[in-house]
Amino acid sequence: MTQRLVADAMVERLNAWGVRRLFGYSGDGINTFIGALRRSPGGPEFVQARHEENAAFMAVAHSKYGVGQFGGGHAPVAPAEAGAGGPAPAGTAGREGRDSQGIGVVVATQGPGAVHLLNGLYDAKLDSTPVVAIVGQQNSTVIGSQYQQEIDLLSLFKDVAAQFCQQVSTPEQVPMVLDRAFRTALATSSPCVVIVPHDVQKQPAAELEGAHGTIATAPLWSTPRTVPDGADLDAAARLLDAGERVMLLVGQGARWAREEVHRMALLLGAGIATSLLGKPYVDESLPHAAGVMGHLGTPASAMLLNSCDTLLIVGSNDPWTEFYPKPGTARAVQIDLSGKQVGNRYPVEVALVGDAAATLRELAARLDPAGAERRRPWMDTVGRAVADWRSLCRERALTPAEPVNPERVVHELTPRLPHDAQLALDVGSCVYWYARQLLLPPTVPVQFCSTLASMGCGVPYGLAAKLREPGRPAVVLAGDGGMQMSGIAELVTVAARWRDWADPRFVVCVFNNGDLAEVTWEMRETEGDPRYGPTQDLPEFPYARYAELLGMRGIEVTDPERLGAAWEEAFAADTPVVIDVRTDPAVPLLAPFPDGARKLESMRAGLEQEGPAGRHALELLQRYAEQEERLFGGA
């Protein structure tokens, strides 16, 4: 009979925590653990990525898409909201009955493998997402000798895994350290790291007998239910009842409170804006739902934030503070599960620390039921702004571009997106078009790298979603920059795995404009500088033909009239599909007015320095500015 090793005990503990899937890459520092995985009849399954950074992104996304189990994080383009789950996350509101089966786990070897994990683990930290990393290390006998691939891993991870980072020195530590890593990750919504030297993995597993100096622990965790004090609820109700122009700013902390948010808005006669992370948790078809706030948000949300006199923040920690009401112009109440977050972005008067759904129910019972009727004129104003914004969305999507307007790509997706789909975004200009153009069905989860805003996350995130629920279609929206950074490599992983999926539909839409467009527009906006080709040009790559080389389907689109048919063909396919759309990099990333109006001069200055090359973008910028001015006014 094979001796039971520390590595076997590690695998057993992961199974005890309900872990069904690991993401990673093998290497000598973790090979004993890999051998134990092979011997384990009950799993977990090992998913090999093409790079440890992508494996870490997959683990984070696995946690984020698992919000139905424990309330994990959601994600924006920097700067972003740091929201997530667990009993004390940033910008959330919690829910009972969560367990650990959705937590993402990533495995890597020592040295370069460990270093490669950092980007993904910082994604988890900044988006407050629970993840556990298991990292190999050189033999304990050579630590401190500058041995090959020896890195001081405790120092390497001390910031990203500030809540828990431990190195196992003896077999007796293994259950305790793993248990604490999982509990801490779930309780603090953060990444935790367990480092296990190679020689420790190979030692015989310990049988704990309660002796002095050993600790026997249990693989258990549960979420408390938190409701604010009654006096605070009474104070919040008085403040909200006194308002005339009330709005809700909804973040990812409202993921379990969609109906309560809707009822609260109706009871208060309030408009609703969301953070980027909160977008999936509000029904945007509602006539008073003004869409996303902030730089990549809508002018309707900007109107709300500039005109309201009372603000109720629900589970949001969005840092776009220049878009909040000017301090002193609106009284505010904030609901958040974390006491650290209340008053973090705006000078609120009443803090309600608790679960969003339960808190909103308690608060609703204290409000004047006649408030909505008194605020009907305000609701009419909000409704007109929302209707104007939706009209502008269509107008912009149909604005001619060279050759395809990227806004139209997402506009055409809205009526064709399957209601059981899962959506993943890469980071870049595609997030703007998602925020402004996509009307999400309430059943479609959306995830991407948020506060860290790391390019290259799109396909790894989509893979994690698909592996969690292979019976649902997955959609990835990605720029050509993100695809060239990591998406092309991970299409190899898609090609290797898709035949095992109950639903083979995995649709990657590439916004192919040959430009790092978001950075190009940032250079014009924030620096007044022209586009600089050596830093912004991207080499040609045949995304659709590459998909066909891998045994999948490729679709090329250069005519905007073909977009609808391309989406329909992709969703009808019996293989994964890459849609390569030639989009126009000159379509401006213009912030909603009045903030956008203040940035026009700098953007024009940059474009004018580009001479004839910038003329097309300058014309589009002028057209977009005139559209916004016509409907929403200037600075």
PDB file of N, CA, C and O in Angstrom, residues 421-452:
ATOM      1  N   ALA A 421     -26.716  32.969 -21.152  1.00  0.00           N
ATOM      2  CA  ALA A 421     -25.293  33.161 -21.438  1.00  0.00           C
ATOM      3  C   ALA A 421     -24.538  33.616 -20.203  1.00  0.00           C
ATOM      4  O   ALA A 421     -25.121  34.091 -19.214  1.00  0.00           O
ATOM      5  N   GLN A 422     -23.225  33.465 -20.265  1.00  0.00           N
ATOM      6  CA  GLN A 422     -22.301  34.029 -19.286  1.00  0.00           C
ATOM      7  C   GLN A 422     -21.350  34.934 -20.064  1.00  0.00           C
ATOM      8  O   GLN A 422     -20.826  34.527 -21.103  1.00  0.00           O
ATOM      9  N   LEU A 423     -21.121  36.145 -19.565  1.00  0.00           N
ATOM     10  CA  LEU A 423     -20.343  37.133 -20.300  1.00  0.00           C
ATOM     11  C   LEU A 423     -19.055  37.450 -19.563  1.00  0.00           C
ATOM     12  O   LEU A 423     -19.057  37.637 -18.342  1.00  0.00           O
ATOM     13  N   ALA A 424     -17.953  37.508 -20.300  1.00  0.00           N
ATOM     14  CA  ALA A 424     -16.655  37.914 -19.762  1.00  0.00           C
ATOM     15  C   ALA A 424     -16.131  39.065 -20.616  1.00  0.00           C
ATOM     16  O   ALA A 424     -16.321  39.082 -21.834  1.00  0.00           O
ATOM     17  N   LEU A 425     -15.480  40.020 -19.967  1.00  0.00           N
ATOM     18  CA  LEU A 425     -14.918  41.160 -20.672  1.00  0.00           C
ATOM     19  C   LEU A 425     -13.412  41.196 -20.478  1.00  0.00           C
ATOM     20  O   LEU A 425     -12.913  40.884 -19.397  1.00  0.00           O
ATOM     21  N   ASP A 426     -12.713  41.604 -21.520  1.00  0.00           N
ATOM     22  CA  ASP A 426     -11.330  41.991 -21.337  1.00  0.00           C
ATOM     23  C   ASP A 426     -11.325  43.455 -20.923  1.00  0.00           C
ATOM     24  O   ASP A 426     -12.382  44.097 -20.829  1.00  0.00           O
ATOM     25  N   VAL A 427     -10.163  44.000 -20.652  1.00  0.00           N
ATOM     26  CA  VAL A 427     -10.051  45.395 -20.221  1.00  0.00           C
ATOM     27  C   VAL A 427      -9.652  46.251 -21.410  1.00  0.00           C
ATOM     28  O   VAL A 427      -8.744  45.908 -22.167  1.00  0.00           O
ATOM     29  N   GLY A 428     -10.328  47.378 -21.580  1.00  0.00           N
ATOM     30  CA  GLY A 428     -10.037  48.284 -22.676  1.00  0.00           C
ATOM     31  C   GLY A 428     -11.295  48.977 -23.131  1.00  0.00           C
ATOM     32  O   GLY A 428     -12.303  49.017 -22.422  1.00  0.00           O
ATOM     33  N   SER A 429     -11.277  49.496 -24.340  1.00  0.00           N
ATOM     34  CA  SER A 429     -12.420  50.273 -24.824  1.00  0.00           C
ATOM     35  C   SER A 429     -13.680  49.442 -24.942  1.00  0.00           C
ATOM     36  O   SER A 429     -14.792  49.986 -24.883  1.00  0.00           O
ATOM     37  N   CYS A 430     -13.561  48.108 -25.076  1.00  0.00           N
ATOM     38  CA  CYS A 430     -14.765  47.275 -25.162  1.00  0.00           C
ATOM     39  C   CYS A 430     -15.624  47.397 -23.911  1.00  0.00           C
ATOM     40  O   CYS A 430     -16.845  47.203 -23.968  1.00  0.00           O
ATOM     41  N   VAL A 431     -15.015  47.735 -22.772  1.00  0.00           N
ATOM     42  CA  VAL A 431     -15.794  47.891 -21.547  1.00  0.00           C
ATOM     43  C   VAL A 431     -16.695  49.117 -21.632  1.00  0.00           C
ATOM     44  O   VAL A 431     -17.808  49.129 -21.101  1.00  0.00           O
ATOM     45  N   TYR A 432     -16.229  50.180 -22.293  1.00  0.00           N
ATOM     46  CA  TYR A 432     -17.081  51.351 -22.502  1.00  0.00           C
ATOM     47  C   TYR A 432     -18.335  50.966 -23.266  1.00  0.00           C
ATOM     48  O   TYR A 432     -19.443  51.380 -22.913  1.00  0.00           O
ATOM     49  N   TRP A 433     -18.163  50.193 -24.357  1.00  0.00           N
ATOM     50  CA  TRP A 433     -19.320  49.851 -25.192  1.00  0.00           C
ATOM     51  C   TRP A 433     -20.242  48.891 -24.456  1.00  0.00           C
ATOM     52  O   TRP A 433     -21.469  48.970 -24.635  1.00  0.00           O
ATOM     53  N   TYR A 434     -19.692  48.000 -23.645  1.00  0.00           N
ATOM     54  CA  TYR A 434     -20.533  47.155 -22.789  1.00  0.00           C
ATOM     55  C   TYR A 434     -21.347  48.017 -21.833  1.00  0.00           C
ATOM     56  O   TYR A 434     -22.563  47.848 -21.684  1.00  0.00           O
ATOM     57  N   ALA A 435     -20.686  48.970 -21.161  1.00  0.00           N
ATOM     58  CA  ALA A 435     -21.359  49.787 -20.154  1.00  0.00           C
ATOM     59  C   ALA A 435     -22.479  50.612 -20.761  1.00  0.00           C
ATOM     60  O   ALA A 435     -23.535  50.802 -20.139  1.00  0.00           O
ATOM     61  N   ARG A 436     -22.280  51.097 -21.975  1.00  0.00           N
ATOM     62  CA  ARG A 436     -23.226  52.056 -22.556  1.00  0.00           C
ATOM     63  C   ARG A 436     -24.259  51.416 -23.475  1.00  0.00           C
ATOM     64  O   ARG A 436     -25.365  51.934 -23.605  1.00  0.00           O
ATOM     65  N   GLN A 437     -23.897  50.301 -24.117  1.00  0.00           N
ATOM     66  CA  GLN A 437     -24.765  49.779 -25.164  1.00  0.00           C
ATOM     67  C   GLN A 437     -25.477  48.478 -24.809  1.00  0.00           C
ATOM     68  O   GLN A 437     -26.536  48.194 -25.379  1.00  0.00           O
ATOM     69  N   LEU A 438     -24.931  47.676 -23.916  1.00  0.00           N
ATOM     70  CA  LEU A 438     -25.523  46.355 -23.684  1.00  0.00           C
ATOM     71  C   LEU A 438     -26.614  46.429 -22.623  1.00  0.00           C
ATOM     72  O   LEU A 438     -26.376  46.833 -21.483  1.00  0.00           O
ATOM     73  N   LEU A 439     -27.819  46.044 -23.020  1.00  0.00           N
ATOM     74  CA  LEU A 439     -28.935  45.940 -22.092  1.00  0.00           C
ATOM     75  C   LEU A 439     -28.979  44.491 -21.623  1.00  0.00           C
ATOM     76  O   LEU A 439     -29.392  43.595 -22.358  1.00  0.00           O
ATOM     77  N   LEU A 440     -28.541  44.275 -20.408  1.00  0.00           N
ATOM     78  CA  LEU A 440     -28.329  42.906 -19.925  1.00  0.00           C
ATOM     79  C   LEU A 440     -29.628  42.241 -19.487  1.00  0.00           C
ATOM     80  O   LEU A 440     -30.400  42.816 -18.723  1.00  0.00           O
ATOM     81  N   PRO A 441     -29.875  41.004 -19.924  1.00  0.00           N
ATOM     82  CA  PRO A 441     -30.926  40.216 -19.274  1.00  0.00           C
ATOM     83  C   PRO A 441     -30.532  39.954 -17.814  1.00  0.00           C
ATOM     84  O   PRO A 441     -29.343  39.788 -17.515  1.00  0.00           O
ATOM     85  N   PRO A 442     -31.483  39.939 -16.900  1.00  0.00           N
ATOM     86  CA  PRO A 442     -31.129  39.747 -15.480  1.00  0.00           C
ATOM     87  C   PRO A 442     -30.511  38.398 -15.169  1.00  0.00           C
ATOM     88  O   PRO A 442     -29.962  38.206 -14.085  1.00  0.00           O
ATOM     89  N   THR A 443     -30.574  37.456 -16.113  1.00  0.00           N
ATOM     90  CA  THR A 443     -30.030  36.110 -15.888  1.00  0.00           C
ATOM     91  C   THR A 443     -28.597  35.951 -16.367  1.00  0.00           C
ATOM     92  O   THR A 443     -28.033  34.865 -16.236  1.00  0.00           O
ATOM     93  N   VAL A 444     -27.996  36.998 -16.923  1.00  0.00           N
ATOM     94  CA  VAL A 444     -26.655  36.885 -17.506  1.00  0.00           C
ATOM     95  C   VAL A 444     -25.616  37.471 -16.550  1.00  0.00           C
ATOM     96  O   VAL A 444     -25.589  38.683 -16.317  1.00  0.00           O
ATOM     97  N   PRO A 445     -24.729  36.644 -15.982  1.00  0.00           N
ATOM     98  CA  PRO A 445     -23.652  37.169 -15.147  1.00  0.00           C
ATOM     99  C   PRO A 445     -22.535  37.743 -16.000  1.00  0.00           C
ATOM    100  O   PRO A 445     -22.277  37.269 -17.110  1.00  0.00           O
ATOM    101  N   VAL A 446     -21.879  38.782 -15.486  1.00  0.00           N
ATOM    102  CA  VAL A 446     -20.786  39.442 -16.199  1.00  0.00           C
ATOM    103  C   VAL A 446     -19.608  39.596 -15.249  1.00  0.00           C
ATOM    104  O   VAL A 446     -19.778  40.048 -14.117  1.00  0.00           O
ATOM    105  N   GLN A 447     -18.410  39.237 -15.701  1.00  0.00           N
ATOM    106  CA  GLN A 447     -17.225  39.375 -14.864  1.00  0.00           C
ATOM    107  C   GLN A 447     -16.043  39.838 -15.707  1.00  0.00           C
ATOM    108  O   GLN A 447     -15.945  39.531 -16.888  1.00  0.00           O
ATOM    109  N   PHE A 448     -15.126  40.565 -15.061  1.00  0.00           N
ATOM    110  CA  PHE A 448     -13.852  40.930 -15.682  1.00  0.00           C
ATOM    111  C   PHE A 448     -12.943  41.514 -14.614  1.00  0.00           C
ATOM    112  O   PHE A 448     -13.343  41.705 -13.471  1.00  0.00           O
ATOM    113  N   CYS A 449     -11.700  41.758 -14.976  1.00  0.00           N
ATOM    114  CA  CYS A 449     -10.706  42.282 -14.036  1.00  0.00           C
ATOM    115  C   CYS A 449     -11.013  43.752 -13.811  1.00  0.00           C
ATOM    116  O   CYS A 449     -10.940  44.561 -14.728  1.00  0.00           O
ATOM    117  N   SER A 450     -11.289  44.123 -12.574  1.00  0.00           N
ATOM    118  CA  SER A 450     -11.876  45.409 -12.275  1.00  0.00           C
ATOM    119  C   SER A 450     -10.863  46.441 -11.845  1.00  0.00           C
ATOM    120  O   SER A 450     -10.280  47.152 -12.647  1.00  0.00           O
ATOM    121  N   THR A 451     -10.645  46.520 -10.574  1.00  0.00           N
ATOM    122  CA  THR A 451      -9.822  47.590 -10.026  1.00  0.00           C
ATOM    123  C   THR A 451      -8.391  47.512 -10.531  1.00  0.00           C
ATOM    124  O   THR A 451      -7.759  48.526 -10.806  1.00  0.00           O
ATOM    125  N   LEU A 452      -7.866  46.333 -10.683  1.00  0.00           N
ATOM    126  CA  LEU A 452      -6.535  46.176 -11.253  1.00  0.00           C
ATOM    127  C   LEU A 452      -6.532  46.525 -12.737  1.00  0.00           C
ATOM    128  O   LEU A 452      -5.540  47.046 -13.252  1.00  0.00           O
TER     129      LEU A 452
END
